[in-house]
Every structure is written in C-alpha cells, then in structure tokens.
Short mmCIF file of C-alpha atoms and ligand atoms in Angstrom, two decimals:
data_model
loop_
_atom_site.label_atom_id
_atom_site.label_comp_id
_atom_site.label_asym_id
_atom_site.label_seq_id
_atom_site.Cartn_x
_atom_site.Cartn_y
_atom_site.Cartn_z
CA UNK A 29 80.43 8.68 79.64
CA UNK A 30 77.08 7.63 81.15
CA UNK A 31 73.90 7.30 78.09
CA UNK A 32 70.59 6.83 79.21
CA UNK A 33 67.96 5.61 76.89
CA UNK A 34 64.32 7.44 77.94
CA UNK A 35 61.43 4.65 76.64
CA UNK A 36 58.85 3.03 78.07
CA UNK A 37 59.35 -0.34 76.37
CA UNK A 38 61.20 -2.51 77.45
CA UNK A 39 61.68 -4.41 74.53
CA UNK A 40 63.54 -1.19 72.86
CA UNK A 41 65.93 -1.39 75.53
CA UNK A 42 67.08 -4.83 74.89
CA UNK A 43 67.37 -4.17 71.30
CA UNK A 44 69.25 -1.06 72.01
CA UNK A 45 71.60 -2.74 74.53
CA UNK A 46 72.58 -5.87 72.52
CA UNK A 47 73.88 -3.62 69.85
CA UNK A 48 75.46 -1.10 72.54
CA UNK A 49 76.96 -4.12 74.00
CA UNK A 50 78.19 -5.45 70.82
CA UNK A 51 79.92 -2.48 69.66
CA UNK A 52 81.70 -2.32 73.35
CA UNK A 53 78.96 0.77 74.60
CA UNK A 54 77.13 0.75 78.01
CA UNK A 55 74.10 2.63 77.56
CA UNK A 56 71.48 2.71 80.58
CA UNK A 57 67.34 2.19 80.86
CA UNK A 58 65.62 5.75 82.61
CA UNK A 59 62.19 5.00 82.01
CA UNK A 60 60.64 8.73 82.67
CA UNK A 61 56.70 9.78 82.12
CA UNK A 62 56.38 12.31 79.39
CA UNK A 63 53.79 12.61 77.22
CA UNK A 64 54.44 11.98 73.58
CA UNK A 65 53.87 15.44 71.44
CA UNK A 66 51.21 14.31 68.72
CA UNK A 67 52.93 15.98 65.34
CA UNK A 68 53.18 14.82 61.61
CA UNK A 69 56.45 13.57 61.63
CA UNK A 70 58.24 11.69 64.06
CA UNK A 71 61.55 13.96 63.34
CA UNK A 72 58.98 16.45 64.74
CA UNK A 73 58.00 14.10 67.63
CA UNK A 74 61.70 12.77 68.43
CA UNK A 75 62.82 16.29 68.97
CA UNK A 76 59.71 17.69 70.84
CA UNK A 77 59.38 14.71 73.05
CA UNK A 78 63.43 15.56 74.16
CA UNK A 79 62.51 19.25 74.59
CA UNK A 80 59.63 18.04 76.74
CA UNK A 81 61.64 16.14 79.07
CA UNK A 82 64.24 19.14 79.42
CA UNK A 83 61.44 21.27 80.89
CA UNK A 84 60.25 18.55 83.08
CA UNK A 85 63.83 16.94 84.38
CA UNK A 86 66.14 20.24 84.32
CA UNK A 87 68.29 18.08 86.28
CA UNK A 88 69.08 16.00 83.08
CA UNK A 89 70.87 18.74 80.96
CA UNK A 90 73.85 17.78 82.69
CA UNK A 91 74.00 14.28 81.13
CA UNK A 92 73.66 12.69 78.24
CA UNK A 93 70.73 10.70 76.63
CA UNK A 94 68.32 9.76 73.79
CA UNK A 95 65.16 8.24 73.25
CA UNK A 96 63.89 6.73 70.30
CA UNK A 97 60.61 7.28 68.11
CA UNK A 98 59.34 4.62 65.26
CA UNK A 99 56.32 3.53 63.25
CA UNK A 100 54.91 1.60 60.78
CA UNK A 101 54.17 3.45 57.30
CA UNK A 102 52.16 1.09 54.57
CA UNK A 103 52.26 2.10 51.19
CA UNK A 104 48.90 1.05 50.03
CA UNK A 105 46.88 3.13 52.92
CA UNK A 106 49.43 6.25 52.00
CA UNK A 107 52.08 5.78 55.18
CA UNK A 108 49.16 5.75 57.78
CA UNK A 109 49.57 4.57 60.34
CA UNK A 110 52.85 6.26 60.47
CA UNK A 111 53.05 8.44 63.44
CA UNK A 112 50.06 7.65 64.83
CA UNK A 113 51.24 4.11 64.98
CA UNK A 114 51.28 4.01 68.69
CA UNK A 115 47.85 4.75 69.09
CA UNK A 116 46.14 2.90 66.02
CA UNK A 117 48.37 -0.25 67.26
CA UNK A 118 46.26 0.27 71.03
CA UNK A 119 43.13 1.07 69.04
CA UNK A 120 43.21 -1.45 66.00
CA UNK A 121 46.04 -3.52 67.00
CA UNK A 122 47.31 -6.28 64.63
CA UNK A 123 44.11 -7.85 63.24
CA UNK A 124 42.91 -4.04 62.25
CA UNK A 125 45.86 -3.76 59.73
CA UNK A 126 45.23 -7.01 58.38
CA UNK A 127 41.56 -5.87 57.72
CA UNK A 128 42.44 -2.70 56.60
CA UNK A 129 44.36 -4.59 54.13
CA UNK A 130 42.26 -7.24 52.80
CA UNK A 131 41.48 -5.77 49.54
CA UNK A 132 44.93 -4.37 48.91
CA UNK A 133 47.24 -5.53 46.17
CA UNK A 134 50.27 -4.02 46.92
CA UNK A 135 51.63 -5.15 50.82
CA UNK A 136 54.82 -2.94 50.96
CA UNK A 137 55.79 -0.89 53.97
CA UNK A 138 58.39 0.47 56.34
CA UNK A 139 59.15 1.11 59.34
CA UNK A 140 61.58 4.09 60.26
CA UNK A 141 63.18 5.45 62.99
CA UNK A 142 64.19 8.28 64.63
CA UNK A 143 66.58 8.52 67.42
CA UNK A 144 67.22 12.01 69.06
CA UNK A 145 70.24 12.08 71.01
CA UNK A 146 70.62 15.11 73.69
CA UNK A 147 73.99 15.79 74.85
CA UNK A 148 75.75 19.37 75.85
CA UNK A 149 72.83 21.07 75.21
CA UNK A 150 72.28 20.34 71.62
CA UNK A 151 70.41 17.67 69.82
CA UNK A 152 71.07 15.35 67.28
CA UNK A 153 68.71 13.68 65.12
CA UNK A 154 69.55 9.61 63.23
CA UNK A 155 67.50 7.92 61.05
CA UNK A 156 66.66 4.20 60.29
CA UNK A 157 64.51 2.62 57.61
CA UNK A 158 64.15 -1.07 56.90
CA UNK A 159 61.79 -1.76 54.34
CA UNK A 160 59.45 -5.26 53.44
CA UNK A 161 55.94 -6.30 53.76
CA UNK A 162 52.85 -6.66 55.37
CA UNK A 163 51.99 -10.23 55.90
CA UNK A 164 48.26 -12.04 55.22
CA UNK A 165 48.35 -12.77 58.93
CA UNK A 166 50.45 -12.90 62.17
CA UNK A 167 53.09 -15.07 62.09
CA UNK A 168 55.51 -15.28 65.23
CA UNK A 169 55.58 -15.06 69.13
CA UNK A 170 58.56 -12.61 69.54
CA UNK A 171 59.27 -9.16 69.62
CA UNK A 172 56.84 -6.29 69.97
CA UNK A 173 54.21 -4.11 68.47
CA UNK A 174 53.80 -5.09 64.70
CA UNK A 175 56.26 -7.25 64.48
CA UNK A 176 54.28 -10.46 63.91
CA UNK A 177 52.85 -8.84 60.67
CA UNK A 178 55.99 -6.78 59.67
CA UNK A 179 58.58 -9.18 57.02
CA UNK A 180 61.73 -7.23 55.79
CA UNK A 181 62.67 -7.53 52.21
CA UNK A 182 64.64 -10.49 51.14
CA UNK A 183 63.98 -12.67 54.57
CA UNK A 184 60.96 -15.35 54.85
CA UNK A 185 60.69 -14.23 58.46
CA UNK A 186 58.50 -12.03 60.32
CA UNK A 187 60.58 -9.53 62.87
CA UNK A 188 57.98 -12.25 65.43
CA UNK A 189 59.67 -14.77 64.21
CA UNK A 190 63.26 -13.28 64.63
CA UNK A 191 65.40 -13.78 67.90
CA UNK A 192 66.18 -10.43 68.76
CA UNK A 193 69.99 -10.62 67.89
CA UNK A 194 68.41 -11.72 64.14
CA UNK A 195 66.02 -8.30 64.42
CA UNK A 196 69.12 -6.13 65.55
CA UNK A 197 70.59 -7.40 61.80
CA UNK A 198 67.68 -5.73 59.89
CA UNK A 199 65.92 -3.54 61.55
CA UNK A 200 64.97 0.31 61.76
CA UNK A 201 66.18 1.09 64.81
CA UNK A 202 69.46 -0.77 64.95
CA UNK A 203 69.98 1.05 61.93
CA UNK A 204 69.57 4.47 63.70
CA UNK A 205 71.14 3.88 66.81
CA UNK A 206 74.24 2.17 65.09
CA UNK A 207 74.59 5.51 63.45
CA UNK A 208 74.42 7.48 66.96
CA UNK A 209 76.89 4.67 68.66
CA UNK A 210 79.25 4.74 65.73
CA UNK A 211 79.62 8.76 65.89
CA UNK A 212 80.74 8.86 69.98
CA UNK A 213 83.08 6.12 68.99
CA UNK A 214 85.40 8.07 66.82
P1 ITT B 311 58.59 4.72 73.80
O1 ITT B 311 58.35 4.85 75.25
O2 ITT B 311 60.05 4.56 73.49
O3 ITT B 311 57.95 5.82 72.96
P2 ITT B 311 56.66 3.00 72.45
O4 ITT B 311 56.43 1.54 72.53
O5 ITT B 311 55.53 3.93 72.76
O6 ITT B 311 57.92 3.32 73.37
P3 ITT B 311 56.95 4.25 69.77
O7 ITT B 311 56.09 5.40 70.18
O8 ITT B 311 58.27 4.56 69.14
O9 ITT B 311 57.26 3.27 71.01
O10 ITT B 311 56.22 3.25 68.80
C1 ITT B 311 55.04 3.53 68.12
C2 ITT B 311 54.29 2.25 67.85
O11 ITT B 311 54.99 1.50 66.85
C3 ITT B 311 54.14 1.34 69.07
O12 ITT B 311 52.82 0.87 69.14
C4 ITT B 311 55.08 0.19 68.84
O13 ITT B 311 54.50 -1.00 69.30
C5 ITT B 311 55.26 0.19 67.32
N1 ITT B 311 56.66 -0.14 67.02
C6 ITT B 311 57.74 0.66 67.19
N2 ITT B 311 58.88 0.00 66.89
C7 ITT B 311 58.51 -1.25 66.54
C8 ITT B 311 59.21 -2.41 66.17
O14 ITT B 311 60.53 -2.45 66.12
N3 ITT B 311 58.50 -3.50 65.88
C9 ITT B 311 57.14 -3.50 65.94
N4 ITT B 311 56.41 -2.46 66.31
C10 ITT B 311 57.07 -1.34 66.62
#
C-alpha cells in the first residue's frame, strides 16, 4: 500500500519518515497547495483541510493519505496561540512569545497534534500531546517552528536542541502518527 503524507514542511516529513521507517512503513512526501481552513480546533482544521484537497485532487480518492495539523497551546495566555499558531509564529515568531511571556509565572504548555488519515473514502482522526514548558529564551539550532523555545517535561532539552531521532521519542506528532502506523499494521 502506497501513503502519501500532504505538508508543506519538510521538516514534518523527516520526522514522519524516521518513525515510518523504524516501524518497517514506507510512507511518501506529495507536497500539494491547499489552503488551510481557519477554524477553532485543529480536529476541525485536520478534517476540513482533507475535505479540501478531495474537491481539489478528485484523482486522490483512489489512494491513500494523511496530512498532519499541530500547534502550540500555552497555559498562561489561555491555549493561544493554539490554532492560529501558524500564523502568530509568521507574525510574532519566537521572540513575540517570549515577550508575551515576560510577566508570566506559570511557563507550561503543549503542543498537540492531529493527524487525519484519508483512506477508502472515510477519514480517520489521531491525536498527540506532549506536554513541558516555555523557555526564558531560545535555546537550540535544530528542528522547526517553536522548537527552540518548546522543553518537554522531564528533559533539560529544548525540541532545538534534540536530533530529530531524540524529538521522534517525545514528541506530539510521533505520538499521533505512531497511533495511525500502528493501526494499518495489525
Ligand atoms: P503543513 O503544510 O503540514 O500544514 P506547517 O508548517 O504549516 O505545515 P502546521 O500548520 O501544522 O504546519 O503548524 C502550525 C505552526 O506550528 C507552524 O508555524 C509550525 O512551525 C508550528 N509547529 C508545528 N509543529 C511543530 C513542532 O513539532 N515544533 C515546533 N513548531 C511546530
């Protein structure tokens, strides 16, 4: 069976195939324009963002894929940025969640995942959440996105820090896909 991850990022794909790869999967990159829905939750995104790229590519209900939506949620600022995470990390970036934070006592956040998986004309939803902390400043060259300022509970390095087979051990979206691999396994 031939799985195509939809995204964008690059970065996601590596993740995603390392784990594929480790759990004896071949999954493969289709990097197709859509435009992400902008909804509340990313359940709501994931599944409207595969919908989407039915009506566009009618050519891809014959096969099997997924694509993957995730954000940052901090508890002090009451989840933001959440699913707007894409476009508060172009507009603030890294630096404007450290200022937004300056003042705050409590640093904990999480980052979740959502992986919707389309195949014979249904689709699947799998979640991942890896919890930990927002750091006093950017720490790290690796990685992607927020991961110089993101530190999962119980490790004294940022997901920056990480080499990406370390990340794939804690992260959100290792967490989700595993799920997905694991269930066309049995
Ligand atoms: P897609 O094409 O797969 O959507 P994307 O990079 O736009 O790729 P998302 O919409 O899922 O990914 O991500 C929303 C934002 O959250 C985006 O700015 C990412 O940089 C950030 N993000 C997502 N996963 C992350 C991770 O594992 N580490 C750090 N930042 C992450």
């Amino acid at each position: 069976m031939e799985i195509y991850f939809i995204t964008h990022n690059p970065s996601k794909f590596e993740e995603a195939l390392e784990l594929a790869e480790s759990l004896k999967m071949a999954i493969q990159w289709k990097n197709i324009e859509y435009e992400e829905p902008q909804e509340d939750t990313l359940e709501i995104i994931a599944k409207k963002s595969c919908e989407r790229i039915l009506e566009k590519h009618s050519e891809l209900s014959d096969f099997v894929f997924f694509l993957e939506d995730a954000g940052l949620f901090i508890d002090s600022l009451n989840g933001f940025p959440g699913p707007y995470s894409s476009y508060v990390y172009k507009t603030l970036g890294n630096e404007g969640i450290l200022k937004l934070m300056e003042e705050k006592e409590t640093r904990s956040a999480f980052f979740k995942s959502i992986v919707a998986f389309y195949s014979n004309e249904e689709i699947k939803l799998y979640k991942g959440i890896t919890k930990g902390e927002i750091t006093l400043s950017k720490q790290g060259q690796g990685g992607f996105g927020f991961d110089p300022i993101f530190k999962p509970d119980k490790c004294d390095q940022t997901f920056a820090e990480m080499t990406l087979t370390t990340k794939n051990l804690y992260s959100h979206r290792q967490k989700s896909l595993r799920e997905l691999f694991t269930s066309l396994t049995v």
